[in-house]
Amino acid sequence: MTSDQGSKAQILSGVRVLDFGRYIAGPFCAALLADLGAEVIRIEKREGSEDRFIQPIVPGAAAGEGGEGAMFLQVNRNKRGLTLDPMTETGRGIVRRLVESADVVVANLPPSTLKSMGLDYESLVEVKPDIILTMVSAFGHGGPYSERTGFDGIAQAMVGAAYLTGYPEEPVKSYAPWVDFGTASLSAFGTLAALMERARSGKGQIVEGALLSTALSFFNFHLIEQDLRKVNRVAIGNKSPYAGPADIVQTKDGWILVQVMGAPLFKRWAKLMGEDHWLTDPRFKDDSVRGDNGVLLSNRTSQWAAQYTTEEALAMLEKARIPAGPVLSPQQALDDPHINAMHYLQPLAFPGLPKPAPIMETPVRLSRTPGTLRDRAPLLGEHTNEILTELGYTKDEIAAFRAEGTI
C-alpha cells in the first residue's frame, strides 16, 4: 500500500460500527468495513473474550504481553477496543448510548442472547430508528436449529463438503475455515448494500448471514447435481470427479497440484506427456469421462512428475500453459516470491510479539479508494476510557463503572 493510496479519503469514513462479534465471521465482517474506513469499536468481556487467546503467539502470556492469538490479530485490525458487561443495568445503558452513536451493529450471537443484551432489532430501532443490524449465526433464524451454536467445521460437515473431501473411509474438513471467512465476506457485502439503501430511503434493516447458508451457497452445484442426477458421489482424495487429470502428484523434491479441465488443456497435457493417442481414446473423450477415469490420468501424471524437481516440472507445465502450482508449507508460503512481491502480507507490530505479525491486506484491491491496514488489533479495553468520554460520560462516572465491574 503506497502512502498516496493510504492518504485518500476512504469509502466508509464517518460510519460507526459496533462489533459484538466473536471468533471469525462477525469480527472479520467488521474488519473488512474498518479496512474501508469505518470506525469500528470492538466490544468484549472485561477479562477478554475467548477468541482473543486462540492460537496464542506467546503461550501462557497475558493479554498485551503476546498472549493474544493469531486469529485475533488478523480479524481485529483497524478497530478500537472497549470492555463492557452488557448484561448489567448499567451496561445496558452504555449499550444504548453506543447504539445512539452508531450506524451498524455486528453481532454473531443466538437470537435469545441478542434479546437479553438489548441487541435484537426491535430493541435497537427504539434507540436508533435507522440502525443496521448485521446478524451472523450458525444456522440462521426461523428453523429448528436456530438456537443451536455451531462453528465452521459443523457447517462443512452438514452440507456434504466434509463427506466429499478426503477419502471414503474418513471424511475430512478443510483446515482453512472457509465457511467463517465466506460468511464474514458475504455479511460485509450485505452491510454495504444496506448502507447504500439507507442513503436512499433513510431506513435501516437486518442483514443476516449464517454459516450454514454460506456453506450451502459454496457447495450448491454439488447438491444440484445430486438432486437431479442422484450420482451419490464419494470422496476421491485430490482428484476431480468432473475432469482430469486433476490431482496432487509427487516430484523428486516435493508435491505439485495439476489441474486440467476442458479439451484445449487436455490436448496440451496429452502432448506434454507424449500420449497424443489418448486424444482419440473414448475413455478420455470429454471432461466427464476423464473424471471417471481420473486414476489412469493421475498415474500418468505421477510417472511424469517423478522424473523432475518441482521447479522443473512447474516450468514445463507453465510452458505448456497447463494450470499447476506447488504444494507449499506455511513457511514456504511466507517465503514465496510472488506473495512477497505483491505485498499481500502487511507487517503490524503488537505488544509482546517477537516481531511484527504478517497480516493479510484487504483481499480485494480498489484502485482509487483501497482498503488499508492502519492499526493493529486493540489491547484489551485499550480505548474504553476514550470511547466513553466521547459518549459524554465524566471521569467520575467512568471510574464508578470500573469500580462496579461494568467495564
Short mmCIF file of C-alpha atoms in Angstrom, two decimals:
data_model
loop_
_atom_site.label_atom_id
_atom_site.label_comp_id
_atom_site.label_asym_id
_atom_site.label_seq_id
_atom_site.Cartn_x
_atom_site.Cartn_y
_atom_site.Cartn_z
CA MET A 1 0.00 0.00 0.00
CA THR A 2 1.54 3.32 -1.02
CA SER A 3 1.35 6.43 1.14
CA ASP A 4 -0.62 8.11 -1.64
CA GLN A 5 -3.27 5.39 -1.53
CA GLY A 6 -3.45 5.39 2.24
CA SER A 7 -3.95 9.18 2.38
CA LYS A 8 -7.05 9.23 0.21
CA ALA A 9 -10.50 9.57 1.76
CA GLN A 10 -11.93 6.16 2.44
CA ILE A 11 -15.30 4.86 1.34
CA LEU A 12 -16.81 4.33 4.79
CA SER A 13 -15.35 7.36 6.56
CA GLY A 14 -17.95 8.64 9.03
CA VAL A 15 -19.64 5.25 9.51
CA ARG A 16 -19.54 3.86 13.06
CA VAL A 17 -19.78 0.10 13.60
CA LEU A 18 -20.24 -1.66 16.94
CA ASP A 19 -18.62 -5.08 16.80
CA PHE A 20 -20.09 -7.53 19.31
CA GLY A 21 -18.75 -10.42 17.24
CA ARG A 22 -16.68 -13.37 18.41
CA TYR A 23 -14.25 -15.70 16.63
CA ILE A 24 -14.17 -15.06 12.84
CA ALA A 25 -17.43 -14.45 10.98
CA GLY A 26 -18.63 -11.37 12.88
CA PRO A 27 -15.23 -9.81 13.62
CA PHE A 28 -13.85 -10.27 10.11
CA CYS A 29 -17.03 -8.75 8.65
CA ALA A 30 -16.39 -5.71 10.85
CA ALA A 31 -12.68 -5.73 9.95
CA LEU A 32 -13.49 -5.50 6.25
CA LEU A 33 -15.69 -2.48 6.97
CA ALA A 34 -12.87 -0.99 9.06
CA ASP A 35 -10.41 -1.52 6.20
CA LEU A 36 -12.68 0.65 4.07
CA GLY A 37 -12.62 3.45 6.63
CA ALA A 38 -15.45 2.71 9.06
CA GLU A 39 -14.79 3.42 12.73
CA VAL A 40 -15.21 0.03 14.36
CA ILE A 41 -15.45 -0.45 18.12
CA ARG A 42 -14.72 -4.00 19.25
CA ILE A 43 -16.72 -4.72 22.43
CA GLU A 44 -15.64 -7.67 24.56
CA LYS A 45 -15.74 -9.12 28.06
CA ARG A 46 -13.86 -7.37 30.85
CA GLU A 47 -11.43 -10.27 31.17
CA GLY A 48 -11.08 -10.60 27.42
CA SER A 49 -13.31 -12.67 25.19
CA GLU A 50 -12.26 -16.24 24.50
CA ASP A 51 -11.41 -15.58 20.85
CA ARG A 52 -8.66 -13.16 21.92
CA PHE A 53 -6.49 -16.06 23.09
CA ILE A 54 -6.90 -18.75 20.38
CA GLN A 55 -3.53 -19.84 18.92
CA PRO A 56 -1.53 -17.55 21.24
CA ILE A 57 1.73 -16.24 19.85
CA VAL A 58 3.39 -16.49 23.27
CA PRO A 59 1.69 -19.40 25.08
CA GLY A 60 0.96 -18.65 28.71
CA ALA A 61 1.47 -14.90 28.31
CA ALA A 62 -1.16 -12.40 29.44
CA ALA A 63 -3.19 -10.07 27.23
CA GLY A 64 -0.96 -7.32 25.89
CA GLU A 65 2.18 -9.36 26.52
CA GLY A 66 1.98 -11.61 23.47
CA GLY A 67 -0.82 -13.84 24.77
CA GLU A 68 -3.18 -12.73 22.01
CA GLY A 69 -3.85 -15.29 19.32
CA ALA A 70 -3.02 -15.20 15.64
CA MET A 71 -6.70 -15.19 14.65
CA PHE A 72 -7.44 -12.20 16.87
CA LEU A 73 -4.55 -10.22 15.38
CA GLN A 74 -5.90 -10.77 11.87
CA VAL A 75 -9.62 -10.18 12.28
CA ASN A 76 -9.47 -7.23 14.69
CA ARG A 77 -7.09 -4.90 12.89
CA ASN A 78 -8.17 -1.28 12.45
CA LYS A 79 -10.51 -1.38 15.48
CA ARG A 80 -10.73 0.38 18.82
CA GLY A 81 -11.27 -1.78 21.89
CA LEU A 82 -13.88 -1.39 24.65
CA THR A 83 -14.57 -3.77 27.55
CA LEU A 84 -18.14 -3.97 28.80
CA ASP A 85 -20.57 -6.24 30.64
CA PRO A 86 -23.81 -5.59 28.72
CA MET A 87 -25.88 -7.86 30.97
CA THR A 88 -25.97 -5.39 33.88
CA GLU A 89 -28.38 -2.46 34.07
CA THR A 90 -25.50 0.00 33.83
CA GLY A 91 -24.00 -1.95 30.95
CA ARG A 92 -27.27 -1.90 29.01
CA GLY A 93 -27.38 1.87 29.49
CA ILE A 94 -23.91 2.16 27.94
CA VAL A 95 -25.01 -0.10 25.08
CA ARG A 96 -27.95 2.20 24.40
CA ARG A 97 -25.70 5.25 24.28
CA LEU A 98 -23.30 3.41 21.97
CA VAL A 99 -26.17 2.47 19.67
CA GLU A 100 -27.36 6.09 19.55
CA SER A 101 -24.00 6.99 18.02
CA ALA A 102 -23.76 4.03 15.63
CA ASP A 103 -24.74 3.17 12.08
CA VAL A 104 -24.20 -0.59 12.19
CA VAL A 105 -24.23 -3.24 14.89
CA VAL A 106 -22.46 -6.53 14.09
CA ALA A 107 -23.26 -9.49 16.33
CA ASN A 108 -22.81 -13.22 15.84
CA LEU A 109 -24.96 -14.48 18.70
CA PRO A 110 -28.11 -16.64 19.04
CA PRO A 111 -31.43 -14.72 18.94
CA SER A 112 -32.17 -15.21 22.64
CA THR A 113 -28.74 -13.85 23.60
CA LEU A 114 -29.21 -10.83 21.34
CA LYS A 115 -32.51 -10.07 23.06
CA SER A 116 -31.09 -10.41 26.57
CA MET A 117 -28.32 -7.96 25.64
CA GLY A 118 -30.73 -5.50 24.05
CA LEU A 119 -29.19 -6.11 20.65
CA ASP A 120 -32.22 -7.59 18.91
CA TYR A 121 -33.51 -5.42 16.07
CA GLU A 122 -36.69 -4.34 17.88
CA SER A 123 -34.66 -3.03 20.83
CA LEU A 124 -32.11 -1.32 18.60
CA VAL A 125 -34.62 0.61 16.47
CA GLU A 126 -36.20 2.03 19.61
CA VAL A 127 -32.85 3.68 20.27
CA LYS A 128 -31.73 4.39 16.66
CA PRO A 129 -34.54 4.08 14.07
CA ASP A 130 -32.18 3.81 11.07
CA ILE A 131 -29.75 1.32 12.61
CA ILE A 132 -28.48 -1.61 10.54
CA LEU A 133 -28.16 -4.88 12.44
CA THR A 134 -25.79 -7.38 10.83
CA MET A 135 -26.52 -10.72 12.47
CA VAL A 136 -24.31 -13.74 11.96
CA SER A 137 -25.38 -17.10 13.37
CA ALA A 138 -24.60 -20.73 12.78
CA PHE A 139 -27.93 -21.80 11.29
CA GLY A 140 -29.98 -18.68 10.55
CA HIS A 141 -33.22 -17.64 12.21
CA GLY A 142 -36.59 -19.34 11.73
CA GLY A 143 -35.76 -23.04 11.59
CA PRO A 144 -35.50 -25.81 14.18
CA TYR A 145 -31.73 -25.31 14.58
CA SER A 146 -31.87 -21.53 15.09
CA GLU A 147 -30.84 -21.58 18.75
CA ARG A 148 -28.04 -24.08 18.27
CA THR A 149 -24.44 -22.98 18.46
CA GLY A 150 -22.01 -24.00 15.76
CA PHE A 151 -18.66 -23.47 14.14
CA ASP A 152 -17.24 -23.50 10.63
CA GLY A 153 -16.45 -27.23 10.62
CA ILE A 154 -20.01 -28.14 11.58
CA ALA A 155 -21.35 -26.29 8.55
CA GLN A 156 -18.77 -28.02 6.32
CA ALA A 157 -19.95 -31.34 7.72
CA MET A 158 -23.67 -30.65 7.30
CA VAL A 159 -23.71 -29.69 3.61
CA GLY A 160 -21.69 -32.63 2.27
CA ALA A 161 -18.35 -30.83 1.97
CA ALA A 162 -16.54 -32.94 4.57
CA TYR A 163 -18.16 -36.11 3.19
CA LEU A 164 -16.70 -35.47 -0.27
CA THR A 165 -13.31 -34.31 0.99
CA GLY A 166 -10.57 -36.81 1.80
CA TYR A 167 -11.27 -40.50 1.27
CA PRO A 168 -14.35 -42.72 1.70
CA GLU A 169 -13.08 -44.24 4.95
CA GLU A 170 -12.60 -40.85 6.64
CA PRO A 171 -14.45 -37.59 5.93
CA VAL A 172 -12.16 -34.55 6.25
CA LYS A 173 -12.98 -30.91 6.86
CA SER A 174 -10.84 -28.15 5.40
CA TYR A 175 -8.04 -26.80 7.61
CA ALA A 176 -8.90 -23.33 6.33
CA PRO A 177 -12.17 -22.03 7.86
CA TRP A 178 -13.69 -21.08 4.51
CA VAL A 179 -17.23 -21.04 5.87
CA ASP A 180 -16.34 -18.46 8.53
CA PHE A 181 -14.45 -16.19 6.16
CA GLY A 182 -17.06 -16.63 3.44
CA THR A 183 -19.83 -15.70 5.87
CA ALA A 184 -17.86 -12.65 7.01
CA SER A 185 -17.34 -11.52 3.42
CA LEU A 186 -20.99 -12.03 2.44
CA SER A 187 -22.14 -10.25 5.60
CA ALA A 188 -19.89 -7.29 4.80
CA PHE A 189 -21.32 -7.30 1.25
CA GLY A 190 -24.85 -7.24 2.70
CA THR A 191 -23.94 -4.46 5.13
CA LEU A 192 -22.58 -2.31 2.32
CA ALA A 193 -25.80 -2.90 0.36
CA ALA A 194 -27.87 -1.91 3.41
CA LEU A 195 -25.83 1.29 3.84
CA MET A 196 -26.38 2.14 0.18
CA GLU A 197 -30.12 1.53 0.50
CA ARG A 198 -30.32 3.58 3.70
CA ALA A 199 -28.74 6.52 1.86
CA ARG A 200 -31.81 6.46 -0.43
CA SER A 201 -34.60 5.54 1.97
CA GLY A 202 -33.32 6.73 5.34
CA LYS A 203 -34.24 3.36 6.81
CA GLY A 204 -32.18 0.64 8.43
CA GLN A 205 -32.74 -3.11 8.20
CA ILE A 206 -31.45 -6.50 9.27
CA VAL A 207 -28.59 -8.12 7.36
CA GLU A 208 -28.47 -11.83 8.17
CA GLY A 209 -25.55 -14.10 7.48
CA ALA A 210 -25.33 -17.72 8.57
CA LEU A 211 -22.60 -20.34 8.43
CA LEU A 212 -24.97 -22.95 7.06
CA SER A 213 -26.27 -20.70 4.28
CA THR A 214 -22.71 -19.81 3.24
CA ALA A 215 -21.68 -23.45 3.16
CA LEU A 216 -24.78 -24.32 1.11
CA SER A 217 -24.02 -21.50 -1.31
CA PHE A 218 -20.39 -22.50 -1.83
CA PHE A 219 -21.33 -26.18 -2.16
CA ASN A 220 -24.56 -25.66 -4.07
CA PHE A 221 -23.65 -27.01 -7.51
CA HIS A 222 -22.68 -30.35 -5.98
CA LEU A 223 -26.11 -30.51 -4.35
CA ILE A 224 -27.78 -29.58 -7.64
CA GLU A 225 -26.02 -32.48 -9.34
CA GLN A 226 -27.03 -34.88 -6.57
CA ASP A 227 -30.66 -33.81 -6.61
CA LEU A 228 -31.04 -34.02 -10.38
CA ARG A 229 -28.76 -36.97 -11.19
CA LYS A 230 -28.60 -38.97 -7.93
CA VAL A 231 -24.93 -39.74 -8.57
CA ASN A 232 -24.13 -40.48 -4.91
CA ARG A 233 -20.50 -39.44 -5.23
CA VAL A 234 -17.92 -40.39 -2.62
CA ALA A 235 -14.61 -38.78 -1.69
CA ILE A 236 -11.73 -39.47 -4.09
CA GLY A 237 -8.85 -37.62 -2.46
CA ASN A 238 -7.37 -34.80 -4.51
CA LYS A 239 -8.81 -35.98 -7.82
CA SER A 240 -11.72 -34.27 -9.55
CA PRO A 241 -14.84 -36.24 -10.48
CA TYR A 242 -15.60 -33.70 -13.20
CA ALA A 243 -12.38 -33.60 -15.23
CA GLY A 244 -8.84 -34.88 -15.38
CA PRO A 245 -6.07 -35.14 -14.80
CA ALA A 246 -6.58 -33.17 -11.60
CA ASP A 247 -4.51 -34.32 -8.65
CA ILE A 248 -1.62 -33.66 -6.31
CA VAL A 249 1.39 -35.63 -7.51
CA GLN A 250 4.91 -36.08 -6.16
CA THR A 251 8.05 -34.70 -7.77
CA LYS A 252 11.67 -35.52 -6.91
CA ASP A 253 11.65 -32.97 -4.11
CA GLY A 254 8.06 -32.08 -3.28
CA TRP A 255 4.44 -32.06 -4.46
CA ILE A 256 2.53 -30.17 -7.11
CA LEU A 257 -1.14 -29.78 -7.98
CA VAL A 258 -2.00 -30.18 -11.65
CA GLN A 259 -5.50 -29.28 -12.87
CA VAL A 260 -6.71 -29.95 -16.41
CA MET A 261 -10.22 -29.03 -17.46
CA GLY A 262 -11.59 -28.70 -20.96
CA ALA A 263 -10.46 -30.08 -24.32
CA PRO A 264 -7.75 -27.47 -25.10
CA LEU A 265 -5.97 -28.10 -21.78
CA PHE A 266 -6.28 -31.86 -22.15
CA LYS A 267 -4.77 -31.66 -25.64
CA ARG A 268 -1.78 -29.73 -24.28
CA TRP A 269 -1.39 -32.17 -21.37
CA ALA A 270 -1.51 -35.22 -23.68
CA LYS A 271 1.18 -33.68 -25.91
CA LEU A 272 3.41 -32.92 -22.91
CA MET A 273 3.00 -36.48 -21.63
CA GLY A 274 3.68 -37.97 -25.06
CA GLU A 275 0.22 -39.52 -25.09
CA ASP A 276 -1.29 -37.89 -28.19
CA HIS A 277 -3.11 -41.14 -29.00
CA TRP A 278 -5.24 -40.61 -25.86
CA LEU A 279 -6.93 -37.74 -27.70
CA THR A 280 -8.93 -40.31 -29.69
CA ASP A 281 -9.38 -42.75 -26.79
CA PRO A 282 -13.10 -42.95 -25.82
CA ARG A 283 -12.09 -43.15 -22.14
CA PHE A 284 -10.91 -39.53 -22.37
CA LYS A 285 -13.30 -38.02 -24.92
CA ASP A 286 -14.64 -35.28 -22.62
CA ASP A 287 -14.32 -33.88 -19.12
CA SER A 288 -16.98 -36.15 -17.65
CA VAL A 289 -15.38 -39.44 -18.71
CA ARG A 290 -11.92 -38.09 -17.95
CA GLY A 291 -13.19 -37.57 -14.41
CA ASP A 292 -14.45 -41.17 -14.37
CA ASN A 293 -11.00 -42.35 -15.48
CA GLY A 294 -9.07 -39.97 -13.28
CA VAL A 295 -6.95 -42.70 -11.68
CA LEU A 296 -5.35 -43.53 -15.04
CA LEU A 297 -4.68 -39.87 -15.76
CA SER A 298 -3.29 -39.24 -12.28
CA ASN A 299 -1.00 -42.24 -12.54
CA ARG A 300 0.39 -40.96 -15.83
CA THR A 301 0.95 -37.50 -14.38
CA SER A 302 2.64 -39.04 -11.34
CA GLN A 303 5.01 -41.05 -13.53
CA TRP A 304 5.92 -37.92 -15.44
CA ALA A 305 6.35 -35.69 -12.37
CA ALA A 306 8.57 -38.22 -10.56
CA GLN A 307 11.31 -37.60 -13.15
CA TYR A 308 11.67 -33.91 -12.30
CA THR A 309 12.15 -31.49 -9.44
CA THR A 310 9.20 -29.31 -8.52
CA GLU A 311 10.83 -26.32 -10.21
CA GLU A 312 11.50 -28.28 -13.41
CA ALA A 313 8.01 -29.79 -13.56
CA LEU A 314 6.29 -26.46 -12.97
CA ALA A 315 8.42 -24.78 -15.63
CA MET A 316 7.41 -27.39 -18.19
CA LEU A 317 3.74 -27.21 -17.23
CA GLU A 318 3.82 -23.42 -17.44
CA LYS A 319 5.48 -23.55 -20.87
CA ALA A 320 2.62 -25.81 -21.98
CA ARG A 321 0.14 -23.38 -20.31
CA ILE A 322 -1.26 -26.08 -18.04
CA PRO A 323 -2.51 -24.81 -14.62
CA ALA A 324 -0.27 -26.12 -11.85
CA GLY A 325 1.23 -24.96 -8.59
CA PRO A 326 3.47 -26.16 -5.78
CA VAL A 327 2.13 -27.58 -2.52
CA LEU A 328 3.76 -25.20 -0.06
CA SER A 329 4.18 -25.44 3.69
CA PRO A 330 3.09 -22.36 5.67
CA GLN A 331 6.74 -21.28 5.89
CA GLN A 332 7.21 -21.74 2.15
CA ALA A 333 4.09 -19.63 1.56
CA LEU A 334 5.61 -16.87 3.70
CA ASP A 335 8.80 -17.09 1.63
CA ASP A 336 7.09 -17.27 -1.77
CA PRO A 337 8.48 -14.60 -4.14
CA HIS A 338 5.13 -13.75 -5.70
CA ILE A 339 3.33 -13.38 -2.37
CA ASN A 340 6.13 -11.09 -1.24
CA ALA A 341 6.25 -9.12 -4.50
CA MET A 342 2.50 -8.46 -4.25
CA HIS A 343 2.86 -7.17 -0.67
CA TYR A 344 -0.22 -9.11 0.38
CA LEU A 345 1.03 -9.60 3.95
CA GLN A 346 1.48 -6.34 5.83
CA PRO A 347 3.65 -6.19 8.98
CA LEU A 348 1.77 -4.93 12.05
CA ALA A 349 3.53 -4.73 15.42
CA PHE A 350 1.73 -5.76 18.60
CA PRO A 351 2.95 -5.53 22.20
CA GLY A 352 4.74 -8.67 23.37
CA LEU A 353 5.31 -10.17 19.93
CA PRO A 354 8.87 -11.04 18.89
CA LYS A 355 8.37 -9.17 15.61
CA PRO A 356 5.52 -7.61 13.57
CA ALA A 357 2.78 -10.02 12.54
CA PRO A 358 2.18 -10.59 8.80
CA ILE A 359 -1.48 -9.55 8.41
CA MET A 360 -3.19 -10.16 5.08
CA GLU A 361 -4.35 -6.93 3.49
CA THR A 362 -7.94 -6.30 2.38
CA PRO A 363 -8.33 -9.21 -0.07
CA VAL A 364 -9.98 -7.07 -2.77
CA ARG A 365 -7.98 -4.17 -4.16
CA LEU A 366 -9.67 -0.94 -5.27
CA SER A 367 -7.58 1.33 -7.48
CA ARG A 368 -8.78 4.71 -6.13
CA THR A 369 -10.14 4.02 -2.67
CA PRO A 370 -8.42 0.89 -1.40
CA GLY A 371 -8.87 -0.70 1.96
CA THR A 372 -5.89 -0.10 4.24
CA LEU A 373 -4.33 -1.71 7.29
CA ARG A 374 -3.76 1.30 9.50
CA ASP A 375 -3.72 -0.03 13.05
CA ARG A 376 -3.04 -3.25 14.93
CA ALA A 377 -5.74 -5.08 16.86
CA PRO A 378 -6.59 -3.29 20.12
CA LEU A 379 -5.25 -4.26 23.50
CA LEU A 380 -7.88 -5.44 25.96
CA GLY A 381 -10.03 -2.41 26.76
CA GLU A 382 -7.41 -0.12 25.23
CA HIS A 383 -9.86 2.60 24.23
CA THR A 384 -12.55 2.16 26.90
CA ASN A 385 -12.00 5.50 28.67
CA GLU A 386 -11.59 7.33 25.37
CA ILE A 387 -14.81 5.95 23.86
CA LEU A 388 -16.90 6.51 26.99
CA THR A 389 -15.63 10.08 27.22
CA GLU A 390 -16.70 10.64 23.61
CA LEU A 391 -20.17 9.34 24.57
CA GLY A 392 -20.42 12.07 27.22
CA TYR A 393 -19.57 10.18 30.38
CA THR A 394 -17.49 12.01 33.00
CA LYS A 395 -14.26 10.77 34.58
CA ASP A 396 -16.12 10.08 37.83
CA GLU A 397 -18.82 8.08 36.03
CA ILE A 398 -16.20 6.06 34.18
CA ALA A 399 -14.35 5.40 37.43
CA ALA A 400 -17.61 4.23 39.00
CA PHE A 401 -18.30 1.90 36.06
CA ARG A 402 -14.84 0.39 36.52
CA ALA A 403 -15.26 0.02 40.28
CA GLU A 404 -18.57 -1.80 39.93
CA GLY A 405 -17.22 -4.13 37.23
CA THR A 406 -19.25 -2.85 34.30
CA ILE A 407 -16.13 -2.02 32.26
#
